[in-house]
Coordinates of C-alpha atoms and ligand atoms in Angstrom, one line a residue:
X436 CA 141.9 101.4 -49.1
X437 CA 144.0 98.4 -48.4
X438 CA 146.2 97.1 -51.2
X439 CA 148.3 93.9 -51.3
X440 CA 151.3 93.7 -53.6
X441 CA 152.4 90.1 -54.3
X442 CA 156.0 90.2 -55.4
X443 CA 158.4 92.8 -54.0
X444 CA 160.8 93.0 -57.0
X445 CA 161.3 96.1 -59.1
X446 CA 157.8 96.8 -60.1
X447 CA 156.1 95.5 -56.9
X448 CA 158.3 97.4 -54.5
X449 CA 158.2 100.7 -56.4
X450 CA 154.4 100.5 -57.0
X451 CA 153.8 99.4 -53.4
X452 CA 155.8 102.3 -52.0
X453 CA 154.2 104.8 -54.3
X454 CA 150.6 103.6 -53.5
X455 CA 151.5 103.9 -49.8
X456 CA 152.7 107.4 -50.5
X457 CA 149.3 108.2 -52.1
X458 CA 147.8 107.4 -48.7
X459 CA 146.7 103.8 -49.2
X460 CA 147.5 101.0 -46.7
X461 CA 149.9 98.7 -48.6
X462 CA 151.3 95.3 -47.7
X463 CA 154.2 94.0 -49.9
X464 CA 154.4 90.3 -49.9
X465 CA 157.3 88.2 -51.1
X466 CA 158.3 84.5 -50.5
X467 CA 161.9 85.4 -50.2
X468 CA 162.4 85.6 -46.4
X469 CA 165.8 87.3 -46.6
X470 CA 164.4 90.0 -48.9
X471 CA 161.6 90.7 -46.5
X472 CA 164.0 90.7 -43.5
X473 CA 166.2 93.2 -45.3
X474 CA 163.3 95.4 -46.2
X475 CA 162.3 95.4 -42.5
X476 CA 165.8 96.7 -41.8
X477 CA 165.4 99.4 -44.5
X478 CA 167.8 97.7 -47.0
X479 CA 166.6 97.8 -50.6
X480 CA 167.0 94.8 -52.8
X481 CA 167.6 97.0 -55.8
X482 CA 169.3 100.3 -56.5
X483 CA 166.7 102.9 -57.5
X484 CA 167.2 106.6 -56.7
X485 CA 164.8 107.8 -54.0
X486 CA 163.3 104.4 -53.2
X487 CA 164.9 103.8 -49.8
X488 CA 163.7 107.2 -48.6
X489 CA 160.2 106.6 -49.9
X490 CA 160.0 103.2 -48.3
X491 CA 161.3 104.6 -45.0
X492 CA 158.9 107.5 -44.8
X493 CA 155.9 105.3 -45.6
X494 CA 156.9 102.5 -43.2
X495 CA 157.3 105.2 -40.5
X496 CA 153.8 106.6 -41.3
X497 CA 152.5 103.0 -40.8
X498 CA 151.1 102.8 -44.4
X499 CA 153.7 100.3 -45.7
X500 CA 154.4 96.8 -44.3
X501 CA 156.2 93.7 -45.5
X502 CA 155.4 90.0 -45.0
X503 CA 156.1 86.6 -46.4
X504 CA 152.6 85.4 -45.5
X505 CA 150.3 85.8 -48.4
X506 CA 147.1 84.8 -46.5
X507 CA 147.7 87.4 -43.8
X508 CA 148.9 90.0 -46.4
X509 CA 145.8 89.8 -48.6
X510 CA 143.3 89.7 -45.8
X511 CA 141.0 92.7 -46.2
X512 CA 142.7 94.0 -49.3
X513 CA 140.3 95.3 -52.0
X514 CA 143.0 95.2 -54.6
X515 CA 145.5 92.4 -54.8
X516 CA 148.3 93.1 -57.3
X517 CA 150.4 90.3 -58.9
X518 CA 153.8 91.8 -59.6
X519 CA 156.0 88.7 -59.8
X520 CA 158.6 88.1 -62.5
X521 CA 157.7 86.8 -66.0
X522 CA 161.2 85.8 -67.3
X523 CA 161.8 84.5 -70.8
X524 CA 161.1 80.7 -70.8
X525 CA 164.2 78.9 -71.8
X526 CA 164.1 77.6 -75.4
X527 CA 161.2 79.5 -76.9
X528 CA 161.3 83.1 -75.5
X529 CA 157.7 82.8 -74.3
X530 CA 157.0 84.6 -71.0
X531 CA 157.2 82.1 -68.1
X532 CA 153.9 82.4 -66.2
X533 CA 154.6 79.9 -63.5
X534 CA 154.9 82.5 -60.8
X535 CA 151.8 84.4 -61.9
X536 CA 149.6 81.3 -61.9
X537 CA 151.0 80.1 -58.6
X538 CA 150.1 83.4 -57.0
X539 CA 146.6 83.3 -58.6
X540 CA 146.1 79.8 -57.1
X541 CA 147.3 80.8 -53.6
X542 CA 145.1 84.0 -53.7
X543 CA 142.1 81.9 -54.7
X544 CA 142.7 79.5 -51.8
X545 CA 143.1 82.2 -49.2
X546 CA 140.7 85.0 -50.2
X547 CA 138.7 86.2 -47.3
X548 CA 136.7 89.1 -48.9
X549 CA 135.6 90.5 -52.3
X550 CA 138.6 91.7 -54.2
X551 CA 140.0 92.8 -57.5
X552 CA 143.0 90.8 -58.6
X553 CA 145.3 92.9 -60.8
X554 CA 148.1 91.7 -63.0
X555 CA 150.9 94.3 -63.0
X556 CA 153.5 91.9 -64.2
X557 CA 154.1 92.0 -67.9
X558 CA 151.9 89.1 -69.2
X559 CA 151.0 87.9 -72.6
X560 CA 147.5 88.4 -74.0
X561 CA 145.1 85.9 -72.5
X562 CA 146.9 85.6 -69.1
X563 CA 144.1 87.5 -67.3
X564 CA 141.6 84.9 -68.7
X565 CA 143.7 82.1 -67.2
X566 CA 144.1 83.9 -63.9
X567 CA 140.3 84.3 -63.8
X568 CA 139.9 80.5 -64.6
X569 CA 142.3 79.6 -61.8
X570 CA 140.5 81.9 -59.3
X571 CA 137.1 80.4 -60.1
X572 CA 138.4 76.9 -60.0
X573 CA 139.7 77.6 -56.5
X574 CA 136.0 77.6 -55.4
X575 CA 136.2 80.9 -53.6
X576 CA 132.7 82.2 -52.6
X577 CA 133.9 85.8 -52.8
X578 CA 133.3 88.2 -55.7
X579 CA 136.5 88.6 -57.7
X580 CA 137.3 90.7 -60.8
X581 CA 140.5 90.2 -62.7
X582 CA 142.0 93.3 -64.1
X583 CA 145.2 94.1 -66.2
X584 CA 147.1 97.2 -65.2
X585 CA 150.6 97.2 -66.9
X586 CA 153.4 99.3 -65.6
X587 CA 155.4 101.7 -67.8
X588 CA 158.1 102.8 -65.3
X589 CA 161.7 103.0 -66.3
X590 CA 164.5 101.8 -64.0
X591 CA 166.4 104.8 -62.7
X592 CA 163.4 107.1 -63.0
X593 CA 160.8 104.7 -61.6
X594 CA 159.3 106.8 -58.8
X595 CA 158.8 109.8 -61.0
X596 CA 157.4 107.6 -63.8
X597 CA 154.9 106.0 -61.4
X598 CA 153.8 109.3 -59.8
X599 CA 153.6 111.3 -63.0
X600 CA 152.7 108.8 -65.7
X601 CA 152.0 109.7 -69.3
X602 CA 148.9 107.4 -68.9
X603 CA 147.5 104.7 -66.8
X604 CA 146.1 101.7 -68.7
X605 CA 143.4 99.6 -67.1
X606 CA 142.0 96.5 -68.8
X607 CA 138.8 95.5 -67.0
X608 CA 135.8 93.5 -68.0
X609 CA 133.2 94.7 -65.4
X610 CA 132.2 97.7 -63.3
X611 CA 133.5 96.2 -60.1
X612 CA 137.0 96.0 -61.5
X613 CA 136.8 99.5 -63.0
X614 CA 135.4 101.1 -59.7
X615 CA 138.1 99.6 -57.5
X616 CA 140.9 100.6 -59.9
X617 CA 139.5 104.2 -60.1
X618 CA 139.8 104.3 -56.3
X619 CA 143.3 102.8 -56.4
X620 CA 144.4 105.6 -58.8
X621 CA 142.2 108.4 -57.4
X622 CA 145.2 110.5 -56.3
X623 CA 146.5 110.4 -59.9
X624 CA 143.0 110.9 -61.3
X625 CA 142.9 114.2 -59.3
X626 CA 146.3 115.1 -60.9
X627 CA 144.6 114.6 -64.2
X628 CA 146.9 111.8 -65.3
X629 CA 145.0 110.2 -68.2
X630 CA 143.4 106.9 -67.4
X631 CA 142.6 104.6 -70.3
X632 CA 140.0 102.0 -69.7
X633 CA 140.1 99.2 -72.3
X634 CA 139.3 95.5 -72.3
X635 CA 141.7 93.1 -70.6
X636 CA 143.3 91.6 -73.7
X637 CA 143.9 95.1 -75.2
X638 CA 145.6 96.2 -72.0
X639 CA 147.9 93.2 -72.0
X640 CA 148.8 93.9 -75.6
X641 CA 149.3 97.6 -75.0
X642 CA 152.2 96.9 -72.7
X643 CA 154.0 94.7 -75.3
X644 CA 153.2 97.0 -78.1
X645 CA 154.7 100.0 -76.2
X646 CA 158.0 98.2 -75.4
X647 CA 158.3 96.8 -78.9
X648 CA 157.6 100.2 -80.4
X649 CA 160.3 101.8 -78.3
X650 CA 162.8 99.0 -79.1
X651 CA 162.0 99.6 -82.7
X652 CA 162.6 103.3 -82.4
X653 CA 166.0 102.7 -80.8
X654 CA 166.9 100.1 -83.4
X655 CA 165.8 102.4 -86.2
X656 CA 168.1 105.2 -85.1
X657 CA 171.0 102.8 -84.5
X658 CA 170.8 101.7 -88.1
X659 CA 170.6 105.3 -89.2
X660 CA 173.7 105.9 -87.1
X661 CA 175.5 103.2 -89.1
X662 CA 174.4 104.8 -92.3
X663 CA 175.5 108.3 -91.0
X664 CA 179.0 106.9 -90.5
X665 CA 179.1 105.7 -94.1
X666 CA 177.8 108.9 -95.7
X667 CA 179.4 111.5 -93.4
X668 CA 176.2 112.6 -91.6
X669 CA 175.5 113.2 -87.9
X670 CA 173.0 111.0 -86.3
X671 CA 172.3 113.4 -83.4
X672 CA 171.3 116.0 -85.9
X673 CA 169.2 113.4 -87.7
X674 CA 167.5 112.6 -84.4
X675 CA 166.8 116.3 -83.8
X676 CA 165.6 116.8 -87.3
X677 CA 163.1 114.0 -87.3
X678 CA 162.2 114.3 -83.6
X679 CA 160.9 117.8 -84.0
X680 CA 158.2 116.4 -86.1
X681 CA 155.5 115.8 -83.4
X682 CA 154.3 112.7 -85.2
X683 CA 157.8 111.1 -84.5
X684 CA 158.8 112.7 -81.2
X685 CA 162.3 113.3 -79.9
X686 CA 162.5 110.6 -77.3
X687 CA 164.2 107.2 -77.6
X688 CA 166.2 108.4 -80.6
X689 CA 169.6 108.2 -79.0
X690 CA 171.9 106.0 -81.0
X691 CA 174.1 103.7 -78.9
X692 CA 175.3 100.2 -78.4
X693 CA 171.8 98.6 -78.6
X694 CA 169.1 98.3 -76.0
X695 CA 169.4 96.0 -73.0
X696 CA 167.7 95.6 -69.7
X697 CA 165.1 93.4 -68.1
X698 CA 162.3 94.5 -70.4
X699 CA 162.9 95.2 -74.1
X700 CA 164.9 92.0 -74.8
X701 CA 162.4 89.8 -73.0
X702 CA 159.2 91.5 -74.1
X703 CA 160.1 91.7 -77.8
X704 CA 160.8 87.9 -77.7
X705 CA 157.5 87.2 -75.9
X706 CA 155.6 89.3 -78.3
X707 CA 157.2 87.4 -81.2
X708 CA 156.0 84.2 -79.5
X709 CA 152.5 85.4 -79.1
X710 CA 152.4 86.5 -82.8
X711 CA 153.6 83.1 -83.8
X712 CA 151.0 81.3 -81.6
X713 CA 148.3 83.4 -83.3
X714 CA 149.8 83.0 -86.7
X715 CA 150.1 86.7 -87.1
X716 CA 153.7 87.5 -87.9
X717 CA 155.3 90.7 -86.6
X718 CA 158.2 90.9 -89.1
X719 CA 159.3 94.4 -88.0
X720 CA 159.9 93.1 -84.4
X721 CA 161.7 90.0 -85.7
X722 CA 164.1 92.4 -87.5
X723 CA 164.5 94.6 -84.5
X724 CA 165.5 91.6 -82.3
X725 CA 168.0 90.4 -84.8
X726 CA 169.5 93.8 -85.5
X727 CA 169.8 94.6 -81.8
X728 CA 171.5 91.3 -81.0
X729 CA 174.0 91.7 -83.8
X730 CA 174.7 95.3 -82.8
X731 CA 176.1 94.6 -79.3
X732 CA 178.8 92.4 -80.6
X733 CA 179.5 94.8 -83.5
X734 CA 180.2 97.5 -80.9
X735 CA 182.9 95.2 -79.4
X736 CA 184.4 95.0 -82.9
X737 CA 184.3 98.8 -83.2
X738 CA 186.4 99.1 -80.1
X739 CA 188.8 96.4 -81.4
X740 CA 189.1 98.4 -84.7
X741 CA 190.0 101.5 -82.7
X742 CA 193.0 99.7 -81.1
X743 CA 194.3 98.6 -84.5
X744 CA 192.1 95.7 -85.4
X745 CA 191.9 92.1 -84.5
X746 CA 195.4 91.3 -85.7
X747 CA 197.0 93.9 -83.4
X748 CA 194.6 93.5 -80.4
X749 CA 196.3 90.7 -78.4
X750 CA 198.0 91.9 -75.3
X751 CA 196.4 95.4 -75.5
X752 CA 194.4 96.8 -72.6
X753 CA 191.0 98.5 -72.9
X754 CA 189.1 100.3 -70.1
X755 CA 185.3 100.0 -70.2
X756 CA 183.5 102.8 -68.4
X757 CA 179.9 101.8 -67.6
X758 CA 178.6 98.2 -67.4
X759 CA 174.9 98.5 -66.5
X760 CA 172.4 98.5 -69.4
X761 CA 171.7 102.2 -68.6
X762 CA 172.7 104.7 -65.9
X763 CA 171.2 105.0 -62.4
X764 CA 170.6 101.3 -62.0
X765 CA 172.8 98.3 -61.0
X766 CA 170.9 96.1 -63.4
X767 CA 173.1 94.1 -65.8
X768 CA 170.5 92.1 -67.5
X769 CA 171.2 91.9 -71.3
X770 CA 173.5 94.8 -71.0
X771 CA 175.5 95.6 -74.2
X772 CA 178.6 95.7 -72.1
X773 CA 178.6 91.9 -71.8
X774 CA 178.9 91.4 -75.5
X775 CA 181.4 94.3 -75.9
X776 CA 183.6 92.8 -73.1
X777 CA 183.4 89.3 -74.6
X778 CA 184.3 90.5 -78.1
X779 CA 187.4 92.2 -76.6
X780 CA 188.4 89.2 -74.5
X781 CA 188.0 86.9 -77.5
X782 CA 190.6 89.0 -79.3
X783 CA 193.1 88.6 -76.4
X784 CA 192.5 92.1 -75.0
X785 CA 192.9 92.7 -71.3
X786 CA 189.7 94.4 -70.1
X787 CA 189.5 96.6 -67.0
X788 CA 186.1 98.0 -66.2
X789 CA 184.5 100.5 -63.8
X790 CA 180.8 101.1 -63.1
X791 CA 179.4 103.2 -60.2
X792 CA 176.8 100.6 -59.3
X793 CA 177.0 97.6 -61.5
X794 CA 180.3 95.9 -60.7
X795 CA 179.0 93.4 -58.2
X796 CA 176.4 92.0 -60.5
X797 CA 178.7 92.3 -63.5
X798 CA 181.5 90.2 -62.0
X799 CA 180.0 86.7 -62.5
X800 CA 178.8 87.7 -66.1
X801 CA 182.3 88.7 -67.2
X802 CA 184.8 86.7 -65.2
X803 CA 187.7 87.6 -67.3
X804 CA 187.2 91.3 -66.7
X805 CA 189.1 93.1 -63.9
X806 CA 187.0 95.6 -61.9
X807 CA 188.7 98.9 -61.0
X808 CA 188.1 101.1 -58.0
X809 CA 187.4 104.2 -60.0
X810 CA 187.4 105.4 -63.6
X811 CA 191.0 106.7 -63.5
X812 CA 192.2 103.4 -62.0
X813 CA 190.6 101.6 -65.0
X814 CA 192.1 103.9 -67.6
X815 CA 195.7 103.9 -66.3
X816 CA 198.0 102.3 -68.9
X817 CA 195.1 101.4 -71.2
X818 CA 195.4 101.5 -75.0
X819 CA 191.8 102.9 -75.3
X820 CA 188.8 103.8 -73.2
X821 CA 185.3 102.8 -74.3
X822 CA 182.3 104.5 -72.8
X823 CA 179.5 101.9 -72.7
X824 CA 177.0 103.4 -70.3
X825 CA 176.3 107.2 -70.0
X826 CA 176.6 107.7 -66.2
X827 CA 176.8 111.4 -65.4
X828 CA 180.1 110.8 -63.6
X829 CA 181.7 110.1 -66.9
X830 CA 180.6 113.3 -68.5
X831 CA 182.6 115.2 -65.9
X832 CA 185.8 113.3 -66.1
X833 CA 189.1 115.3 -66.0
X834 CA 189.9 114.6 -69.6
X835 CA 193.5 116.0 -69.3
X836 CA 194.1 113.4 -66.6
X837 CA 192.4 110.7 -68.7
X838 CA 194.8 111.6 -71.6
X839 CA 197.9 111.5 -69.4
X840 CA 196.9 108.1 -67.9
X841 CA 196.2 106.4 -71.2
X842 CA 198.9 104.6 -73.0
X843 CA 197.3 105.8 -76.2
X844 CA 194.8 108.7 -76.3
X845 CA 192.0 106.6 -77.9
X846 CA 188.4 107.1 -76.8
X847 CA 185.5 105.1 -78.2
X848 CA 182.3 106.8 -77.0
X849 CA 179.4 104.4 -77.6
X850 CA 176.9 106.8 -76.0
X851 CA 178.0 110.1 -77.7
X852 CA 178.5 111.9 -74.4
X853 CA 181.4 114.1 -75.6
X854 CA 181.7 116.6 -78.4
X855 CA 183.9 115.2 -81.2
X856 CA 185.5 118.6 -81.9
X857 CA 186.5 119.2 -78.3
X858 CA 187.9 115.7 -78.0
X859 CA 190.0 116.0 -81.1
X860 CA 191.2 119.4 -80.2
X861 CA 192.5 117.9 -76.9
X862 CA 194.5 115.4 -79.0
X863 CA 192.3 112.3 -78.6
X864 CA 191.6 109.9 -81.4
X865 CA 187.9 109.9 -80.9
X866 CA 185.3 107.5 -82.2
X867 CA 181.6 107.8 -81.5
X868 CA 178.3 106.4 -82.9
X869 CA 177.0 107.8 -86.1
X870 CA 178.9 111.1 -86.0
X871 CA 181.7 112.3 -88.3
Ligands
LIG1241 C1 161.6 100.1 -70.4 C2 160.5 101.1 -70.8 O1 161.1 102.4 -71.2 C3 159.5 101.4 -69.7 O2 158.4 102.2 -70.1 C4 158.9 100.0 -69.3 O3 158.0 100.1 -68.2 C5 160.0 99.1 -68.8 O4 160.9 98.9 -69.9 C6 159.4 97.8 -68.5 O5 158.8 97.1 -69.3 O6 159.4 97.4 -67.3 P1 163.8 100.3 -68.9 O7 164.1 98.9 -69.4 O8 163.9 100.6 -67.5 O9 162.3 100.7 -69.3 O10 164.8 101.2 -69.6 P2 164.8 102.3 -70.8 O11 165.1 103.6 -70.3 O12 163.6 102.2 -71.7 O13 166.1 101.8 -71.7 C7 166.1 100.5 -72.3 C8 167.4 100.3 -73.1 O14 167.3 101.2 -74.3 C9 168.7 100.8 -72.4 O15 169.7 99.8 -72.7 C10 169.0 102.1 -73.0 O16 170.3 102.5 -73.0 C11 168.4 101.9 -74.4 N1 168.1 103.2 -75.1 C12 167.0 104.0 -74.6 C13 168.8 103.6 -76.2 O17 169.8 103.0 -76.6 N2 168.5 104.8 -76.8 C14 167.4 105.6 -76.4 O18 167.1 106.6 -77.0 C15 166.7 105.1 -75.3

């Protein structure tokens, strides 16, 4: 089956490469000529473990191609996926659908066969209806079905998430749409990955509800962590204790500096906007957004407190280890590290940072921060080190060396990657999140 993927960003490229790996013929389309040129040279526009290899093997096998020409790319495709960005619209947080609708328009004008048009981008409820309206207004004589098929992959684990999904959600309004989507996902069907067929609006809402629920879970445990600090309890044990209840589940209960990334912050805001538009308030999500925003800056204050408080901070030096919003990505979008660094800079602290992949994208976001060549370089002469992202490389640091390089043996571990007893036994003044 031929599949066209319009938009070769995170979701489009990973999905396209994985569909090709299933054996489909896939064309990835993007307007960005330099991105397509680089893909032809095997250079990935994003850092994602395993992606370059997957792209290379499928290009070699002749199943995966790239083009900037939409008309040529969609010719003969039975499924045309829209996987372009839906950033937060400035001002009101609503998802900006300009790119989605522009693609729908161009597809309508250039369609040369019957096809299913699938929104894979995260789009608010009702977007599929509008895409359908745009396609029919284009006057195409071909049969078109508009389907919603949200993506649940996580950065850093995207390929595995795509190939071994917990579920596939398909929102379709007719048999043509359902049949083509069954064929698209047949390889996963055979793997017995559950496929949930629902109506289109339900599918669109499932995506937002899933992300909002996960953001809520994280925010809940972060507030429990604060309470743990006050009452002398251990949040990791609380997570274990509640997570063993199957109704709650153990995942997404790691307390930390607040969620970031390209999805949770944007999608929670967009869901709030939808709820407002339909006059159906979602107060829990309102609280989640507020609490998470405040938390990032509060984590900066936590680091300031560890070096003696605001009054003693000026002129001190802090090493930040980890800048990306989570490990195994170079993505800096809405990363807690930005607020943490800013809080320190605002107190007159010199900040030196190291991140295995994120420094290039971090530089313009934190111009006052110096980037180091490795963790030890960042730590040398610092009055404290703060772990902001839990890269594996930081778990294996030579802690004796860390201690000898630090000006004062202070470690603020915002991801709870070390054991408090071990750290204190080594002579560190050790602060973590929600643990005594
Ligand atoms: C998230 C969802 O997990 C995916 O299912 C979804 O497809 C994706 O958004 C999307 O909508 O495209 P992602 O943003 O890649 O994926 O990252 P997550 O692993 O979910 O982490 C998000 C943030 O939450 C990170 O800042 C992470 O550090 C934080 N987090 C996560 C915690 O603080 N604690 C946890 O227990 C889990």
